[in-house]
mmCIF file of C-alpha atoms and ligand atoms in Angstrom:
data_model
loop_
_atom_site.group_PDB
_atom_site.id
_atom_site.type_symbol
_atom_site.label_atom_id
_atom_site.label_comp_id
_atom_site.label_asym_id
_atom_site.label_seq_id
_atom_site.Cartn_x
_atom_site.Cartn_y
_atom_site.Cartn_z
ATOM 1 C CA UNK A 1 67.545 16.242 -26.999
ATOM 2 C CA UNK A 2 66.587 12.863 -27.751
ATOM 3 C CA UNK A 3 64.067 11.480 -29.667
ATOM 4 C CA UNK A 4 61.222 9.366 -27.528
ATOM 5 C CA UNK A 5 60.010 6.571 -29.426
ATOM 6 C CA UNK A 6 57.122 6.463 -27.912
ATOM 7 C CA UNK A 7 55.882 10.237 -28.686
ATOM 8 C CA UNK A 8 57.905 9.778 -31.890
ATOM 9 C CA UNK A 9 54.778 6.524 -32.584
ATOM 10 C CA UNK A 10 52.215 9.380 -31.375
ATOM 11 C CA UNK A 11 53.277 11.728 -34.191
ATOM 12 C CA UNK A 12 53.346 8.984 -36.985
ATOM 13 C CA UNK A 13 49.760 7.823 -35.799
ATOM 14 C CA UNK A 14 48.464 11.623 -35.945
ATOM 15 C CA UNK A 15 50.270 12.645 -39.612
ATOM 16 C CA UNK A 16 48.551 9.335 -41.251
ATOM 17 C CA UNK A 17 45.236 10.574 -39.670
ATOM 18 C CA UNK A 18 45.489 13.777 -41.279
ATOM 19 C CA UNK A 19 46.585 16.239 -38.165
ATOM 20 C CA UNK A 20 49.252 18.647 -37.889
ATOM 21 C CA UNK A 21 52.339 17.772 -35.473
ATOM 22 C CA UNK A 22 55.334 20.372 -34.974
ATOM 23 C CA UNK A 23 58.426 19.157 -34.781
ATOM 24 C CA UNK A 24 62.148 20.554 -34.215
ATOM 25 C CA UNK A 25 65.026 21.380 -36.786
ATOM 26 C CA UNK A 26 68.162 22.646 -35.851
ATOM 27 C CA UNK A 27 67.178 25.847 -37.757
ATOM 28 C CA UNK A 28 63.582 26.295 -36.521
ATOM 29 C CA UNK A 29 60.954 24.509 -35.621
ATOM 30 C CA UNK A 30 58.196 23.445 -38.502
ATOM 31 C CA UNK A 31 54.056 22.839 -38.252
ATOM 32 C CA UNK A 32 54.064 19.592 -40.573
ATOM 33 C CA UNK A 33 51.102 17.232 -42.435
ATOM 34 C CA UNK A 34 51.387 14.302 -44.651
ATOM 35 C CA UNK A 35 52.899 16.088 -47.969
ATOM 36 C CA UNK A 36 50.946 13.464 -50.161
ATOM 37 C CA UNK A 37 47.515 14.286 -47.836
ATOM 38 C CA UNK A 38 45.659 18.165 -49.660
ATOM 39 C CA UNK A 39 43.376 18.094 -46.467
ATOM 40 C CA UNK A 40 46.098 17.753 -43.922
ATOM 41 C CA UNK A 41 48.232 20.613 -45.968
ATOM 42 C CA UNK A 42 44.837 23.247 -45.409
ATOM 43 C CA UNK A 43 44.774 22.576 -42.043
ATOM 44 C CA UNK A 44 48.230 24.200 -41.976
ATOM 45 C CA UNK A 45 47.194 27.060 -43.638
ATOM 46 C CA UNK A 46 43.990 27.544 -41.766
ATOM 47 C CA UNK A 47 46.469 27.011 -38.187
ATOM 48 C CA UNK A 48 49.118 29.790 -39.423
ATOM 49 C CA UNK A 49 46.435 31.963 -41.192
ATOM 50 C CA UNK A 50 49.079 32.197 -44.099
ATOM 51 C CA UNK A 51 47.236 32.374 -47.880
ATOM 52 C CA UNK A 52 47.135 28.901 -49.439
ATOM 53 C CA UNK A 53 49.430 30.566 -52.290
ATOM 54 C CA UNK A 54 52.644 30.567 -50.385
ATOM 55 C CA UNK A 55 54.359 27.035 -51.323
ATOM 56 C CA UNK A 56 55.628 24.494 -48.527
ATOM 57 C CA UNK A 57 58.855 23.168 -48.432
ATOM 58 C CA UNK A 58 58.399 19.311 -48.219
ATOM 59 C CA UNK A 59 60.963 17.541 -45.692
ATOM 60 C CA UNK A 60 62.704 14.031 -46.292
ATOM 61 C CA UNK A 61 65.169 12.240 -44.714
ATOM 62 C CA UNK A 62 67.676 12.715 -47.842
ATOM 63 C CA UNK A 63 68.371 12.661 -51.179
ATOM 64 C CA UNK A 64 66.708 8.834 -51.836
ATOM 65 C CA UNK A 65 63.934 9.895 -50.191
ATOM 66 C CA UNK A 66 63.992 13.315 -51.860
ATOM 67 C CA UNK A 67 63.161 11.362 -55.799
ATOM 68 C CA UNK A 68 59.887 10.745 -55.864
ATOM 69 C CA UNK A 69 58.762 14.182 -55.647
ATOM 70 C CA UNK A 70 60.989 15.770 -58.283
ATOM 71 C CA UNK A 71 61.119 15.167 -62.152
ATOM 72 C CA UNK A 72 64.650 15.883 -62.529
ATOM 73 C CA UNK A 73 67.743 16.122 -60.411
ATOM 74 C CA UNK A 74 69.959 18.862 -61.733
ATOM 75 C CA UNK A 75 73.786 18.117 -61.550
ATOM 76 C CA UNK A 76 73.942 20.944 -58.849
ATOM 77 C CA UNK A 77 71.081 19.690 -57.024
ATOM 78 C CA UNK A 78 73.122 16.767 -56.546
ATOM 79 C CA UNK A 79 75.775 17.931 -55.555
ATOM 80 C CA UNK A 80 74.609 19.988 -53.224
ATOM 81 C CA UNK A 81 72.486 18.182 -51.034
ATOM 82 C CA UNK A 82 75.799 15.552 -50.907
ATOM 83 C CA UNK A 83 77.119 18.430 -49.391
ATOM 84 C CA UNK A 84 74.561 19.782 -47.295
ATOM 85 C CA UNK A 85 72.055 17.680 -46.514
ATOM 86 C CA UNK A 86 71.252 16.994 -43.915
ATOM 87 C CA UNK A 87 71.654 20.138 -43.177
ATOM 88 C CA UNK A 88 69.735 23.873 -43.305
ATOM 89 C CA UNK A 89 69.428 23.770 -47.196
ATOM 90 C CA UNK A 90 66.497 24.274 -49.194
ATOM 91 C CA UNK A 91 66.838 23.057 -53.119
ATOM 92 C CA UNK A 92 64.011 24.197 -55.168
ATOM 93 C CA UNK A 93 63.610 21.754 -58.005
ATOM 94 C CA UNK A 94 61.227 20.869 -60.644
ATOM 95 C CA UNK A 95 58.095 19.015 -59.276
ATOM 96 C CA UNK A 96 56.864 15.598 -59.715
ATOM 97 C CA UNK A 97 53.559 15.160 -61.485
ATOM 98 C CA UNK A 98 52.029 13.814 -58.646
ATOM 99 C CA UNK A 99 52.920 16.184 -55.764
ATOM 100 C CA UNK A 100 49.996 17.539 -55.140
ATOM 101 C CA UNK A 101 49.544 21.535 -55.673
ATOM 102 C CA UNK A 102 48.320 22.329 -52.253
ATOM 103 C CA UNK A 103 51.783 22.046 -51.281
ATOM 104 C CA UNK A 104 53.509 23.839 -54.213
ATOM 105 C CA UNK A 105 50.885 26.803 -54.636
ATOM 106 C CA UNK A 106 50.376 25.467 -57.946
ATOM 107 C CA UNK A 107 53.421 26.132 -58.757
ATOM 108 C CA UNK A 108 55.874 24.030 -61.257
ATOM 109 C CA UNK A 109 58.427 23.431 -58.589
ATOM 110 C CA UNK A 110 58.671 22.003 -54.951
ATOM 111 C CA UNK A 111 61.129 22.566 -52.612
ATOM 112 C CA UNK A 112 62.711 20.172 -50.500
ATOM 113 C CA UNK A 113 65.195 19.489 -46.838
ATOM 114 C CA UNK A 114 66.672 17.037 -45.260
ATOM 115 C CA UNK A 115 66.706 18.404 -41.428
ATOM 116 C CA UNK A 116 69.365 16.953 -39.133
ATOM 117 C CA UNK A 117 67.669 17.390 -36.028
ATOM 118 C CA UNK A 118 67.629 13.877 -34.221
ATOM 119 C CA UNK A 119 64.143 14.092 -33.281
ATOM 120 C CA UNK A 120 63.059 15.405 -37.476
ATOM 121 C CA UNK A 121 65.195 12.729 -38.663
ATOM 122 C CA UNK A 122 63.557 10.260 -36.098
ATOM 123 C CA UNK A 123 60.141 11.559 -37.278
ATOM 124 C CA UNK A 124 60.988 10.889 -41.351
ATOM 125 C CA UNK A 125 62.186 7.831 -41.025
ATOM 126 C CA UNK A 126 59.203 6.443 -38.947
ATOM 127 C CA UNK A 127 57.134 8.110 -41.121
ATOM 128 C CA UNK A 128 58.453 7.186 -44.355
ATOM 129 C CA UNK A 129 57.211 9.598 -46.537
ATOM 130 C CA UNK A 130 57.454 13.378 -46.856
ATOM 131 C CA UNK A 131 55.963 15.850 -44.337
ATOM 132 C CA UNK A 132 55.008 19.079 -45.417
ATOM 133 C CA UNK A 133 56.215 21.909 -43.054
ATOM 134 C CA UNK A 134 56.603 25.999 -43.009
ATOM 135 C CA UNK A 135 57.655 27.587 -40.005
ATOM 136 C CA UNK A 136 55.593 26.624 -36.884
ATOM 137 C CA UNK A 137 54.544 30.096 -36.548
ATOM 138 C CA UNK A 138 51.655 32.405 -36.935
ATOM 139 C CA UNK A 139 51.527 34.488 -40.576
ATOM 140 C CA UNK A 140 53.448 37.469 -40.018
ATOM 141 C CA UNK A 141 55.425 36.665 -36.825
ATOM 142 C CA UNK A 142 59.073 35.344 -35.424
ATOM 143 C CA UNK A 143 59.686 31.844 -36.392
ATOM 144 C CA UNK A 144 59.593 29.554 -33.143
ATOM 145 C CA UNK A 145 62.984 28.041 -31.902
ATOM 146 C CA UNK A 146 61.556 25.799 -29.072
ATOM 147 C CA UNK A 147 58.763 23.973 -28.183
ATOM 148 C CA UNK A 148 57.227 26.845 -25.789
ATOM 149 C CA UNK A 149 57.147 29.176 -28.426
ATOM 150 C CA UNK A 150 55.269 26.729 -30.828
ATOM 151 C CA UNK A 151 52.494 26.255 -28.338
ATOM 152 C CA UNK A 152 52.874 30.464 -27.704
ATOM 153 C CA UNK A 153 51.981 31.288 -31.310
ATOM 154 C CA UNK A 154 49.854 27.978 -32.010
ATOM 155 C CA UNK A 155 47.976 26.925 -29.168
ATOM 156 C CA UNK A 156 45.832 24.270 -29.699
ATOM 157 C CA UNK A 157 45.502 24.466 -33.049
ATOM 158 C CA UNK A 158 48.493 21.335 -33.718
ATOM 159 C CA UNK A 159 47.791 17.896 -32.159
ATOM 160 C CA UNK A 160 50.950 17.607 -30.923
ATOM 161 C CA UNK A 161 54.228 19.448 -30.158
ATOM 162 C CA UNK A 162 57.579 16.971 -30.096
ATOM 163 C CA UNK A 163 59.929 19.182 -27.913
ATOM 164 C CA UNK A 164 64.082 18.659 -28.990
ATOM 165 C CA UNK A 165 64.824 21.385 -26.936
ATOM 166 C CA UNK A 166 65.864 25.242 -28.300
ATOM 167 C CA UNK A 167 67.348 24.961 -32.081
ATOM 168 C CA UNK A 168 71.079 25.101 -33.093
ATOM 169 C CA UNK A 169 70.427 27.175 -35.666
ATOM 170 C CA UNK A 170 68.379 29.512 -34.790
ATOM 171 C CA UNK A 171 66.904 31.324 -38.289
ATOM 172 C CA UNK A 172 65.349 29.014 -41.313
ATOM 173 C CA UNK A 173 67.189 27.192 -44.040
ATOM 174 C CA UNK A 174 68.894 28.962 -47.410
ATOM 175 C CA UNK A 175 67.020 28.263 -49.934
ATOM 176 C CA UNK A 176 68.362 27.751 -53.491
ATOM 177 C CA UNK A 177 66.779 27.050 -56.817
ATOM 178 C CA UNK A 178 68.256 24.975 -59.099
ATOM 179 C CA UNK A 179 66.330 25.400 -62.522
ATOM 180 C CA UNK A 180 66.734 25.786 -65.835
ATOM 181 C CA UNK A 181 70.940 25.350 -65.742
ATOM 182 C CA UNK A 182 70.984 28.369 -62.968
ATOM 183 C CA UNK A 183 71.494 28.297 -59.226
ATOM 184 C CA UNK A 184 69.845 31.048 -57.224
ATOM 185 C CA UNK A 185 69.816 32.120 -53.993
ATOM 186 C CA UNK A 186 66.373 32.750 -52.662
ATOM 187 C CA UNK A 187 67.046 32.845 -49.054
ATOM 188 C CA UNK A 188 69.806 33.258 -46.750
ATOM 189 C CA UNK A 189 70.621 31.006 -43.933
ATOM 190 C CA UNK A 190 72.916 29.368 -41.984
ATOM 191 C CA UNK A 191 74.701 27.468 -45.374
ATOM 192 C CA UNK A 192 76.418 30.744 -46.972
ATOM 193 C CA UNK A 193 76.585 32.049 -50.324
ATOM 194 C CA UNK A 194 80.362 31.349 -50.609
ATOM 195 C CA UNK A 195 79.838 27.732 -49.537
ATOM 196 C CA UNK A 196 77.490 27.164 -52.396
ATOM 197 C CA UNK A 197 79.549 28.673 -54.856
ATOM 198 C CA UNK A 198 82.711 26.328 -53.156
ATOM 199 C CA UNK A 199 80.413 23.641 -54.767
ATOM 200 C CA UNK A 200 78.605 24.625 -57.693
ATOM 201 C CA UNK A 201 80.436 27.886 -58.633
ATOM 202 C CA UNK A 202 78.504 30.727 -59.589
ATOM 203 C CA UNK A 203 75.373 31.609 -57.848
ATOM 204 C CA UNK A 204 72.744 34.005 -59.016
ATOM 205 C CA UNK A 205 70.807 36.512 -57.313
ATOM 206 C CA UNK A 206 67.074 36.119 -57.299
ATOM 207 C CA UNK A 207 65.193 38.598 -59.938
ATOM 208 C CA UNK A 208 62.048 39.138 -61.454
ATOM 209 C CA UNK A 209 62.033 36.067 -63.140
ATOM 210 C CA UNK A 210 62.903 33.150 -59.977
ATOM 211 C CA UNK A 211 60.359 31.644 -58.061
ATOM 212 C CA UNK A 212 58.607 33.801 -55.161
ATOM 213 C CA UNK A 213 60.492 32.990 -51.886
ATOM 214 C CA UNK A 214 60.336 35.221 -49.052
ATOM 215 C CA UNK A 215 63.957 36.746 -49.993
ATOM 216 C CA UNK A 216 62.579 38.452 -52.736
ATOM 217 C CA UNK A 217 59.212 40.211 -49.887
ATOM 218 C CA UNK A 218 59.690 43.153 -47.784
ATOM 219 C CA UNK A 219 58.404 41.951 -44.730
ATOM 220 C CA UNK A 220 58.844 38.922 -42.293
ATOM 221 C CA UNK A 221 59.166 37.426 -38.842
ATOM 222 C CA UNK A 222 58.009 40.827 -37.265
ATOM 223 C CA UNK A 223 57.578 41.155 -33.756
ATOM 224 C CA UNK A 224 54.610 43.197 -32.782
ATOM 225 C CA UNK A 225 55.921 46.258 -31.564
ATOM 226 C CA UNK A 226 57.560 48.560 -33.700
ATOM 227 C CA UNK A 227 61.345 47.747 -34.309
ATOM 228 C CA UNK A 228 64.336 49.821 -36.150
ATOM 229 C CA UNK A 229 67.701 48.936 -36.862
ATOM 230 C CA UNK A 230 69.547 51.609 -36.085
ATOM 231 C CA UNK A 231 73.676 52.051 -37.251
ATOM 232 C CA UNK A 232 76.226 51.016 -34.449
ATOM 233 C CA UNK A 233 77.283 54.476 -34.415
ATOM 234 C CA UNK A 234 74.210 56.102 -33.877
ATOM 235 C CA UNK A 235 72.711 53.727 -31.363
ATOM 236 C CA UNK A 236 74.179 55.872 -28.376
ATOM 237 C CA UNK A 237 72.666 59.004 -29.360
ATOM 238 C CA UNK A 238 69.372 57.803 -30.707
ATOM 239 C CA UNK A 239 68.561 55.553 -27.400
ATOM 240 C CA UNK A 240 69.412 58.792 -25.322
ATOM 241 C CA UNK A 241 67.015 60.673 -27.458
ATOM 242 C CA UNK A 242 64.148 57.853 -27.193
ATOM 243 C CA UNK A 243 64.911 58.084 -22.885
ATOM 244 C CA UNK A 244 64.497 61.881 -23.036
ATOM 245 C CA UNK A 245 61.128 61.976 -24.978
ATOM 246 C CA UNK A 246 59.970 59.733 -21.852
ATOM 247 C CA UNK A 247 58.809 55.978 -23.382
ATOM 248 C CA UNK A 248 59.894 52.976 -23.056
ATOM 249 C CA UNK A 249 62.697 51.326 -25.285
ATOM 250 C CA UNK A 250 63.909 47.494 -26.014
ATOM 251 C CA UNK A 251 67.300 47.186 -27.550
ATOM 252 C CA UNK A 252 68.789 44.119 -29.027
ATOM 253 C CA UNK A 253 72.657 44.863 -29.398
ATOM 254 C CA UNK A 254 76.146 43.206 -29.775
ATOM 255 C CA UNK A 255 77.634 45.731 -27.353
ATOM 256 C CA UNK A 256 76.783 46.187 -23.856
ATOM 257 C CA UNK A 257 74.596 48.839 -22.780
ATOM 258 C CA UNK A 258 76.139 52.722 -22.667
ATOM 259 C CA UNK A 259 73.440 53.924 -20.114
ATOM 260 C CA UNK A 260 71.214 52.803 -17.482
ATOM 261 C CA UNK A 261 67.253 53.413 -17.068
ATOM 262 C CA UNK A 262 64.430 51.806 -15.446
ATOM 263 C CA UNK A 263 62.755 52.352 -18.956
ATOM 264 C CA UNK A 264 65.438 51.082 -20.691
ATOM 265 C CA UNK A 265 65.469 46.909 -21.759
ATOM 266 C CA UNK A 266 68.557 45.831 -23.252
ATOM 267 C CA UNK A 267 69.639 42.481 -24.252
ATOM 268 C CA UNK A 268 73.235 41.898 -25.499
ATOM 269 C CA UNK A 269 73.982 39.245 -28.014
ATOM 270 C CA UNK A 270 77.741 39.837 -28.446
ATOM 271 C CA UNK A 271 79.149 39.527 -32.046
ATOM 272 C CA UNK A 272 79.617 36.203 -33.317
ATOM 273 C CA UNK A 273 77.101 35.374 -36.106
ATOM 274 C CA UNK A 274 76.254 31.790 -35.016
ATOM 275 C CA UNK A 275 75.826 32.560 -31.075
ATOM 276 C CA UNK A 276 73.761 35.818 -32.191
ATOM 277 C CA UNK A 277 71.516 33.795 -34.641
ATOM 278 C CA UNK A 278 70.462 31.085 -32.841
ATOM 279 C CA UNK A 279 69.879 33.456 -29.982
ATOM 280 C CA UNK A 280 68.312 36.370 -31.893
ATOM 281 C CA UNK A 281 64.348 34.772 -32.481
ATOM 282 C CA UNK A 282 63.942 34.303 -28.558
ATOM 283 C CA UNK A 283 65.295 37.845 -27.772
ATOM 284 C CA UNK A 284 63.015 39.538 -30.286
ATOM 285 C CA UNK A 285 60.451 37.757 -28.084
ATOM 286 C CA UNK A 286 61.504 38.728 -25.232
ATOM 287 C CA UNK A 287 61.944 42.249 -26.140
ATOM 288 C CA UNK A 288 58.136 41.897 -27.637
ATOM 289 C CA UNK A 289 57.298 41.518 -24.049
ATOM 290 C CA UNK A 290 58.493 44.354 -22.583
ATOM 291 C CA UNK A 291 55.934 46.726 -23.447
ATOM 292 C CA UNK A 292 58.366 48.888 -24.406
ATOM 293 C CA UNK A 293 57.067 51.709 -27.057
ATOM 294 C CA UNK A 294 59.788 50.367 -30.237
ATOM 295 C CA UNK A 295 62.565 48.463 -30.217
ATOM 296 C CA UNK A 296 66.212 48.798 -31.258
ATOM 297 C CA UNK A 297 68.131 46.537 -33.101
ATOM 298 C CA UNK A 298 71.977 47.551 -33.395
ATOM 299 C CA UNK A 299 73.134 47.503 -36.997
ATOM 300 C CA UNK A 300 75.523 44.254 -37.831
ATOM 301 C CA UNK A 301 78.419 44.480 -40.108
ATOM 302 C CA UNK A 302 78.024 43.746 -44.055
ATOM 303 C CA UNK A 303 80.199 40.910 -43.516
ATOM 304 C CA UNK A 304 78.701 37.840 -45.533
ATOM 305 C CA UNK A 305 78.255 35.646 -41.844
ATOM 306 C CA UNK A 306 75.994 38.309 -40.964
ATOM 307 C CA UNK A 307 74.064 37.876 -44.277
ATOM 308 C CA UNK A 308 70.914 35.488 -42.819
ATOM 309 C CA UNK A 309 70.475 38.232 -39.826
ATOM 310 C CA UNK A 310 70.770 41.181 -41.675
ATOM 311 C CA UNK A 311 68.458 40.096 -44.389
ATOM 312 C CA UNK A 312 66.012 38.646 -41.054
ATOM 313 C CA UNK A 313 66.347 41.783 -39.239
ATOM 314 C CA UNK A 314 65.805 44.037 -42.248
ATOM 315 C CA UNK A 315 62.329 42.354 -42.671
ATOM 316 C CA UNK A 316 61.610 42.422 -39.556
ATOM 317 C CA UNK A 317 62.362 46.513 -39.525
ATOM 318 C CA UNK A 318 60.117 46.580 -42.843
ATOM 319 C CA UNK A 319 56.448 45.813 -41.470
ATOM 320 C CA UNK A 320 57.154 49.178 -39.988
ATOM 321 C CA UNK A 321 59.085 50.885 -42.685
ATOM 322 C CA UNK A 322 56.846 49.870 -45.317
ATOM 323 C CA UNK A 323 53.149 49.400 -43.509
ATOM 324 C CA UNK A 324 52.793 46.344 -45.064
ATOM 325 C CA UNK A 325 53.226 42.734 -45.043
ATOM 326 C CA UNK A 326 53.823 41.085 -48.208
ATOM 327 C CA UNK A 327 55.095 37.498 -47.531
ATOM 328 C CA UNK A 328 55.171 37.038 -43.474
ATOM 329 C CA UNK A 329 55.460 33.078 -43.936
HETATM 330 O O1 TXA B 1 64.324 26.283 -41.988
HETATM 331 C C1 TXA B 1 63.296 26.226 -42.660
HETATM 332 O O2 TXA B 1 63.287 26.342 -43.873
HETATM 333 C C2 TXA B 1 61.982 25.974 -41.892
HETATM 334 C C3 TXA B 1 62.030 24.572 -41.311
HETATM 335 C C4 TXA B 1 60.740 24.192 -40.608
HETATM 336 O O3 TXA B 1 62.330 23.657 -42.341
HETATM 337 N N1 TXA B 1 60.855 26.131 -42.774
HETATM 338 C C5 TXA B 1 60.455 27.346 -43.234
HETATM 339 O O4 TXA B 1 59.296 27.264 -43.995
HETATM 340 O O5 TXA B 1 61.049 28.378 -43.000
HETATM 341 P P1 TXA B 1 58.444 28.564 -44.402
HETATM 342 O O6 TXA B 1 57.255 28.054 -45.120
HETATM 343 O O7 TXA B 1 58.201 29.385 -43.203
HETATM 344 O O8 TXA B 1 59.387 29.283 -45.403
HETATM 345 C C6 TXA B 1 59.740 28.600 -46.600
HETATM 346 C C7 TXA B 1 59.674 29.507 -47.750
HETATM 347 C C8 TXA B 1 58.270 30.024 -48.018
HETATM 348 O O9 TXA B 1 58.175 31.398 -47.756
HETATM 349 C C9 TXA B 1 58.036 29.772 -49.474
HETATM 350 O O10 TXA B 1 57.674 30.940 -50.164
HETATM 351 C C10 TXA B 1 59.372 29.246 -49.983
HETATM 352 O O11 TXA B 1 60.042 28.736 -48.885
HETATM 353 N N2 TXA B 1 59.089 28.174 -50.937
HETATM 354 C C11 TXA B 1 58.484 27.000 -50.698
HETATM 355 N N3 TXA B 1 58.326 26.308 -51.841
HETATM 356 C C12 TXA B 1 58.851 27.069 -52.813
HETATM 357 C C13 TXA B 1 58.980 26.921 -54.222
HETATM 358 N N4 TXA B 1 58.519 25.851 -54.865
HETATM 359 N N5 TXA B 1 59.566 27.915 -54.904
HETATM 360 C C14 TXA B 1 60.032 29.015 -54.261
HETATM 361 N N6 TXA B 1 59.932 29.214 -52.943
HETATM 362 C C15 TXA B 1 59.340 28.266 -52.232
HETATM 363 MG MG1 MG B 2 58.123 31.011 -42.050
#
C-alpha cells in the first residue's frame, strides 16, 4: 500500500504537536512520538501501559540520518546497516549525549532502524527527524500486523492510525548490539543469525552482561488464553485427549487437521518460515477469539529459519509456563 500524502502531512502535523501516530513496517506495526520530544515518549508508555524502563528503539530513514543520535559507529555497525538497512534490523549502539533518556531507559545505549515500509519511509522523510516507536501493542500482548489490530489493542488512545495494509514480515526486527568490539544477538527476526555472521563474522549470544532486550525475558506477545506448544508428534494424541475431557481447543499447526469436532478450531499455516511468520500474529488472534479453553501451537523444527518463531512462540507459551510476565513489550 501506498503512502497518501495527504494523511502522510496529518501525521507530521500530530508528531511535532506532541501526539502519538502508528504507523506500518514490514515487520510490525509501531506506536511512534517525536524521539527528541520526553512528553510525547510518556504518552507512549502511558497508551501501552509498558514501565517507562523498557528502552525504545528510535526509527530513521538510514544510516545519515541514524548519526546524530549515536557517539560512535562501530566498524560492524557500519557494515551492517549497508547491508540491512532498510530492512528488519535493530543495531544497538552507544548513545548520543543528547538523546534524551526517556527513550533509552536511562540507559548508555539507543537502538536504532531504518524500516522499509513505503508508508514508514514516507513518514521519516517528511518528518525529518527520528520517531520513537515499540510495538503498537498493549504491554503483554501480540504485536499488531495491520491497521485493525492497532486500533483493536489501542483504541483511541493514538491520534492517528496510517494503514499500509497487513505487514510482510510479520514478527519484529533482530536486534543486535554492537558494543564494546562484540556483536550480539539480542533478538531474533526476520535477518538471521547466519546472515550477520556472512557480514561481520562471529556473533555472540546475549548473557548476563548485554543490554536487557526482550530475548533475554521469559515472556512476550501472549495471547490471552492459555497456549502450549506441543511436539509434532504428540499433537495427535494430546488434541484427542483435550476433545475427550469435553472443552474447547484452538490449534495453530503446519499440518492439516487429523480429526474433526465442532469444538475443535484449527488453523493451518503450512511450513515455510516466511509464509508462517507473517501469518502467525493474526492467527494467534484469531485463535484468541475462539473461546476455546487453551490453545495448541504445533512444535516447528530447530532449523535456524524457524529461529524468530520458535523463540516468539516459546514466549508466548511462557506467560503460562512461568505465571509471569517479565518483559511483554
Ligand atoms: O520490528 C520492530 O522492532 C518493531 C517495529 C515497530 O520497529 N518494534 C518493536 O519495538 O518491536 P518494541 O519496543 O516492542 O521492542 C523493542 C525491544 C524492547 O523490548 C527493548 O527492550 C529493546 O528493543 N531495546 C530498545 N532499546 C534498547 C537498548 N538500548 N538496549 C537493549 N535493548 C533495547
Ligand atoms: Mg513489542
Amino acid at each position: 500500500m501506498l503512502p497518501d500524502p495527504a494523511r502522510i502531512e496529518e501525521a507530521v502535523t500530530l508528531l511535532n504537536a506532541g501526539e502519538l501516530v502508528a504507523f506500518p513496517t514490514e515487520t510490525v506495526y509501531g506506536l511512534g512520538a517525536d524521539a527528541k520530544n520526553p512528553a510525547a515518549i510518556a504518552r507512549i508508555f502511558a497508551a501501552k501501559g509498558r514501565p517507562v524502563s523498557h528502552p525504545l528503539i528510535v526509527h530513521v530513514s538510514g544510516l545519515a540520518a541514524a548519526q546524530e543520535w549515536i557517539a560512535l559507529l562501530p566498524d560492524a555497525a557500519r557494515r551492517l546497516a549497508d547491508a540491512f538497512w532498510p530492512g528488519p534490523l535493530t543495531l544497538v549502539l552507544p548513545k548520543a549525549a543528547a538523546v534524551t533518556a526517556a527513550v533509552t531507559g536511562g540507559q548508555a545505549t539507543v537502538a536504532l532502524r531504518a524500516p522499509a515500509h513505503p508508508v514508514a519511509r514516507a513518514l521519516l522523510a517528511a518528518f525529518g527527524s527520528g520517531i520513537a516507536a515499540p510495538s503498537a501493542n498493549r504491554y503483554g500482548r501480540i504485536s499488531p500486523t495491520c491497521a485493525a489490530d492497532v486500533r483493536e489493542e489501542l483504541g483511541d488512545r493514538v491520534a492517528l492510525v496510517l494503514d499500509g495494509g497487513p505487514c510482510e514480515v510479520g514478527l519484529e526486527s533482530t536486534i543486535v548490539a554492537c558494543l564494546d568490539g562484540r556483536v550480539t544477538l539480542l533478538r531474533p527476526g526476520a535477518v538471521s543469525r547466519s546472515q550477520l555472521r556472512d557480514v561481520v563474522g562471529k556473533i555472540a549470544d546475549a548473557d548476563a552482561a548485554s543490554p536487557r532486550a526482550p530475548g533475554r525475558d521469559r515472556s512476550h506477545y501472549a495471547p490471552r488464553t492459555e497456549l502450549a506448544v506441543i511436539e509434532a508428534g504428540q499433537l495427535r494424541s494430546e488434541v484427542e485427549r483435550s476433545l475427550a475431557s469435553g472443552e474447547r481447543l484452538a490449534v495453530l499447526a503446519r499440518s492439516e487437521a487429523p480429526v474433526a469436532s465442532d469444538r475443535l478450531v484449527w488453523r493451518q499455516l503450512g511450513n515455510r518460515p516466511a509464509e508462517y511468520g507473517r501469518a502467525l500474529y493474526a492467527a494467534l488472534r484469531e485463535l484468541d477469539r475462539a473461546n476455546a479453553a487453551r490453545i495448541f501451537v504445533e512444535g516447528v523444527p530447530a532449523d535456524e529459519s524457524w529461529a524468530a518463531i520458535a523463540d516468539r512462540l516459546g514466549r508466548a507459551a511462557a506467560q503460562v509456563a512461568d505465571g509471569a510476565v517479565t518483559d511483554a513489550t
